[in-house]
Amino acid sequence: MTKHYNITVKGIVQGVWYRKNTQDKARELEIKGFVKNLPNGDVYLEAEGNEQQLKLLLDWCAIGPEHARVEHVSFEEADLKSFRHFEIER
Protein backbone atom coordinates (compact mmCIF):
# COMPACT_ATOMS: atom_id res chain seq x y z
CA MET A 1 0.00 0.00 0.00
CA THR A 2 1.40 3.38 -1.03
CA LYS A 3 1.88 6.00 1.67
CA HIS A 4 2.85 9.68 1.60
CA TYR A 5 5.31 11.14 4.12
CA ASN A 6 6.22 14.78 4.70
CA ILE A 7 9.80 14.68 6.01
CA THR A 8 11.89 17.48 7.57
CA VAL A 9 15.63 17.09 8.11
CA LYS A 10 17.45 19.45 10.50
CA GLY A 11 21.18 19.99 10.92
CA ILE A 12 23.96 20.88 8.51
CA VAL A 13 22.06 19.70 5.45
CA GLN A 14 22.41 22.53 2.94
CA GLY A 15 25.50 23.03 0.78
CA VAL A 16 26.54 19.38 1.27
CA TRP A 17 24.77 17.79 -1.74
CA TYR A 18 21.94 16.55 0.49
CA ARG A 19 19.20 17.15 -2.10
CA LYS A 20 21.04 15.43 -4.98
CA ASN A 21 21.99 12.44 -2.82
CA THR A 22 18.41 12.21 -1.53
CA GLN A 23 17.12 12.22 -5.10
CA ASP A 24 19.56 9.44 -6.03
CA LYS A 25 18.52 7.33 -3.02
CA ALA A 26 14.80 7.91 -3.62
CA ARG A 27 15.13 6.90 -7.26
CA GLU A 28 17.12 3.81 -6.25
CA LEU A 29 14.27 2.89 -3.86
CA GLU A 30 11.64 3.73 -6.53
CA ILE A 31 10.14 6.46 -4.35
CA LYS A 32 8.29 9.37 -5.94
CA GLY A 33 8.11 12.96 -4.67
CA PHE A 34 10.47 15.89 -4.26
CA VAL A 35 13.15 17.40 -2.03
CA LYS A 36 13.91 21.08 -1.45
CA ASN A 37 15.86 23.44 0.79
CA LEU A 38 13.91 25.58 3.24
CA PRO A 39 14.88 29.18 4.07
CA ASN A 40 15.62 28.21 7.71
CA GLY A 41 18.39 25.77 6.68
CA ASP A 42 16.32 22.56 6.87
CA VAL A 43 15.64 20.17 4.00
CA TYR A 44 12.04 19.17 3.26
CA LEU A 45 10.86 16.11 1.35
CA GLU A 46 7.56 14.71 0.27
CA ALA A 47 7.92 11.03 -0.52
CA GLU A 48 5.55 8.31 -1.70
CA GLY A 49 6.20 4.59 -1.62
CA ASN A 50 5.39 1.52 0.39
CA GLU A 51 6.18 1.31 4.08
CA GLN A 52 9.46 -0.58 3.57
CA GLN A 53 10.69 1.87 0.91
CA LEU A 54 9.87 4.85 3.12
CA LYS A 55 11.55 3.27 6.15
CA LEU A 56 14.74 2.79 4.12
CA LEU A 57 14.57 6.41 2.95
CA LEU A 58 14.06 7.67 6.52
CA ASP A 59 17.03 5.58 7.67
CA TRP A 60 19.13 7.13 4.90
CA CYS A 61 17.90 10.66 5.73
CA ALA A 62 19.11 10.24 9.32
CA ILE A 63 22.66 9.80 8.00
CA GLY A 64 22.67 11.74 4.72
CA PRO A 65 25.68 12.29 2.46
CA GLU A 66 29.27 12.40 3.65
CA HIS A 67 29.51 16.06 4.75
CA ALA A 68 26.01 16.38 6.22
CA ARG A 69 25.50 16.51 9.99
CA VAL A 70 21.91 15.44 10.58
CA GLU A 71 20.55 16.46 13.98
CA HIS A 72 16.92 15.38 13.65
CA VAL A 73 14.49 13.83 11.15
CA SER A 74 10.75 14.17 11.62
CA PHE A 75 7.93 12.92 9.43
CA GLU A 76 4.18 12.76 9.28
CA GLU A 77 1.86 10.79 7.06
CA ALA A 78 -0.29 12.85 4.69
CA ASP A 79 -2.65 12.42 1.75
CA LEU A 80 -1.29 10.86 -1.44
CA LYS A 81 -0.43 13.24 -4.26
CA SER A 82 0.49 10.55 -6.83
CA PHE A 83 3.86 11.97 -7.86
CA ARG A 84 5.28 10.59 -11.09
CA HIS A 85 9.01 11.11 -10.39
CA PHE A 86 11.36 12.22 -7.62
CA GLU A 87 12.64 15.72 -8.30
CA ILE A 88 14.74 18.44 -6.72
CA GLU A 89 12.73 21.63 -6.27
CA ARG A 90 14.66 24.88 -6.33
PDB file of C-alpha atoms in Angstrom:
ATOM      1  CA  MET A   1       0.000   0.000   0.000  1.00  0.00           C
ATOM      2  CA  THR A   2       1.403   3.379  -1.030  1.00  0.00           C
ATOM      3  CA  LYS A   3       1.884   6.003   1.671  1.00  0.00           C
ATOM      4  CA  HIS A   4       2.849   9.680   1.602  1.00  0.00           C
ATOM      5  CA  TYR A   5       5.313  11.139   4.124  1.00  0.00           C
ATOM      6  CA  ASN A   6       6.216  14.779   4.701  1.00  0.00           C
ATOM      7  CA  ILE A   7       9.801  14.681   6.015  1.00  0.00           C
ATOM      8  CA  THR A   8      11.889  17.476   7.573  1.00  0.00           C
ATOM      9  CA  VAL A   9      15.627  17.089   8.108  1.00  0.00           C
ATOM     10  CA  LYS A  10      17.454  19.446  10.502  1.00  0.00           C
ATOM     11  CA  GLY A  11      21.180  19.992  10.918  1.00  0.00           C
ATOM     12  CA  ILE A  12      23.958  20.881   8.510  1.00  0.00           C
ATOM     13  CA  VAL A  13      22.064  19.701   5.451  1.00  0.00           C
ATOM     14  CA  GLN A  14      22.413  22.529   2.938  1.00  0.00           C
ATOM     15  CA  GLY A  15      25.496  23.030   0.783  1.00  0.00           C
ATOM     16  CA  VAL A  16      26.543  19.380   1.271  1.00  0.00           C
ATOM     17  CA  TRP A  17      24.770  17.793  -1.741  1.00  0.00           C
ATOM     18  CA  TYR A  18      21.937  16.555   0.490  1.00  0.00           C
ATOM     19  CA  ARG A  19      19.197  17.147  -2.099  1.00  0.00           C
ATOM     20  CA  LYS A  20      21.038  15.431  -4.975  1.00  0.00           C
ATOM     21  CA  ASN A  21      21.988  12.443  -2.821  1.00  0.00           C
ATOM     22  CA  THR A  22      18.406  12.208  -1.529  1.00  0.00           C
ATOM     23  CA  GLN A  23      17.119  12.216  -5.098  1.00  0.00           C
ATOM     24  CA  ASP A  24      19.558   9.441  -6.033  1.00  0.00           C
ATOM     25  CA  LYS A  25      18.519   7.334  -3.019  1.00  0.00           C
ATOM     26  CA  ALA A  26      14.797   7.908  -3.616  1.00  0.00           C
ATOM     27  CA  ARG A  27      15.126   6.903  -7.261  1.00  0.00           C
ATOM     28  CA  GLU A  28      17.117   3.806  -6.250  1.00  0.00           C
ATOM     29  CA  LEU A  29      14.269   2.892  -3.855  1.00  0.00           C
ATOM     30  CA  GLU A  30      11.644   3.732  -6.528  1.00  0.00           C
ATOM     31  CA  ILE A  31      10.139   6.464  -4.346  1.00  0.00           C
ATOM     32  CA  LYS A  32       8.290   9.367  -5.942  1.00  0.00           C
ATOM     33  CA  GLY A  33       8.105  12.961  -4.673  1.00  0.00           C
ATOM     34  CA  PHE A  34      10.469  15.892  -4.255  1.00  0.00           C
ATOM     35  CA  VAL A  35      13.145  17.399  -2.033  1.00  0.00           C
ATOM     36  CA  LYS A  36      13.912  21.083  -1.455  1.00  0.00           C
ATOM     37  CA  ASN A  37      15.859  23.437   0.794  1.00  0.00           C
ATOM     38  CA  LEU A  38      13.906  25.583   3.235  1.00  0.00           C
ATOM     39  CA  PRO A  39      14.885  29.180   4.073  1.00  0.00           C
ATOM     40  CA  ASN A  40      15.625  28.208   7.711  1.00  0.00           C
ATOM     41  CA  GLY A  41      18.394  25.766   6.683  1.00  0.00           C
ATOM     42  CA  ASP A  42      16.319  22.564   6.867  1.00  0.00           C
ATOM     43  CA  VAL A  43      15.642  20.171   4.000  1.00  0.00           C
ATOM     44  CA  TYR A  44      12.035  19.171   3.262  1.00  0.00           C
ATOM     45  CA  LEU A  45      10.856  16.109   1.349  1.00  0.00           C
ATOM     46  CA  GLU A  46       7.555  14.711   0.275  1.00  0.00           C
ATOM     47  CA  ALA A  47       7.917  11.029  -0.522  1.00  0.00           C
ATOM     48  CA  GLU A  48       5.552   8.314  -1.702  1.00  0.00           C
ATOM     49  CA  GLY A  49       6.198   4.592  -1.620  1.00  0.00           C
ATOM     50  CA  ASN A  50       5.391   1.516   0.385  1.00  0.00           C
ATOM     51  CA  GLU A  51       6.185   1.314   4.085  1.00  0.00           C
ATOM     52  CA  GLN A  52       9.459  -0.580   3.573  1.00  0.00           C
ATOM     53  CA  GLN A  53      10.694   1.865   0.907  1.00  0.00           C
ATOM     54  CA  LEU A  54       9.865   4.850   3.121  1.00  0.00           C
ATOM     55  CA  LYS A  55      11.554   3.273   6.147  1.00  0.00           C
ATOM     56  CA  LEU A  56      14.742   2.786   4.115  1.00  0.00           C
ATOM     57  CA  LEU A  57      14.569   6.407   2.951  1.00  0.00           C
ATOM     58  CA  LEU A  58      14.060   7.667   6.519  1.00  0.00           C
ATOM     59  CA  ASP A  59      17.034   5.583   7.667  1.00  0.00           C
ATOM     60  CA  TRP A  60      19.130   7.133   4.903  1.00  0.00           C
ATOM     61  CA  CYS A  61      17.895  10.659   5.726  1.00  0.00           C
ATOM     62  CA  ALA A  62      19.110  10.243   9.315  1.00  0.00           C
ATOM     63  CA  ILE A  63      22.660   9.803   7.997  1.00  0.00           C
ATOM     64  CA  GLY A  64      22.673  11.744   4.720  1.00  0.00           C
ATOM     65  CA  PRO A  65      25.679  12.291   2.455  1.00  0.00           C
ATOM     66  CA  GLU A  66      29.272  12.405   3.653  1.00  0.00           C
ATOM     67  CA  HIS A  67      29.512  16.057   4.752  1.00  0.00           C
ATOM     68  CA  ALA A  68      26.009  16.376   6.224  1.00  0.00           C
ATOM     69  CA  ARG A  69      25.505  16.507   9.989  1.00  0.00           C
ATOM     70  CA  VAL A  70      21.907  15.445  10.583  1.00  0.00           C
ATOM     71  CA  GLU A  71      20.548  16.459  13.980  1.00  0.00           C
ATOM     72  CA  HIS A  72      16.920  15.385  13.647  1.00  0.00           C
ATOM     73  CA  VAL A  73      14.491  13.828  11.145  1.00  0.00           C
ATOM     74  CA  SER A  74      10.747  14.174  11.620  1.00  0.00           C
ATOM     75  CA  PHE A  75       7.935  12.921   9.433  1.00  0.00           C
ATOM     76  CA  GLU A  76       4.175  12.763   9.276  1.00  0.00           C
ATOM     77  CA  GLU A  77       1.859  10.794   7.064  1.00  0.00           C
ATOM     78  CA  ALA A  78      -0.288  12.853   4.691  1.00  0.00           C
ATOM     79  CA  ASP A  79      -2.645  12.423   1.752  1.00  0.00           C
ATOM     80  CA  LEU A  80      -1.291  10.859  -1.437  1.00  0.00           C
ATOM     81  CA  LYS A  81      -0.434  13.241  -4.265  1.00  0.00           C
ATOM     82  CA  SER A  82       0.487  10.548  -6.835  1.00  0.00           C
ATOM     83  CA  PHE A  83       3.856  11.969  -7.860  1.00  0.00           C
ATOM     84  CA  ARG A  84       5.282  10.589 -11.094  1.00  0.00           C
ATOM     85  CA  HIS A  85       9.005  11.109 -10.393  1.00  0.00           C
ATOM     86  CA  PHE A  86      11.356  12.219  -7.617  1.00  0.00           C
ATOM     87  CA  GLU A  87      12.642  15.715  -8.300  1.00  0.00           C
ATOM     88  CA  ILE A  88      14.743  18.440  -6.720  1.00  0.00           C
ATOM     89  CA  GLU A  89      12.727  21.633  -6.272  1.00  0.00           C
ATOM     90  CA  ARG A  90      14.661  24.877  -6.329  1.00  0.00           C
TER      91      ARG A  90
END
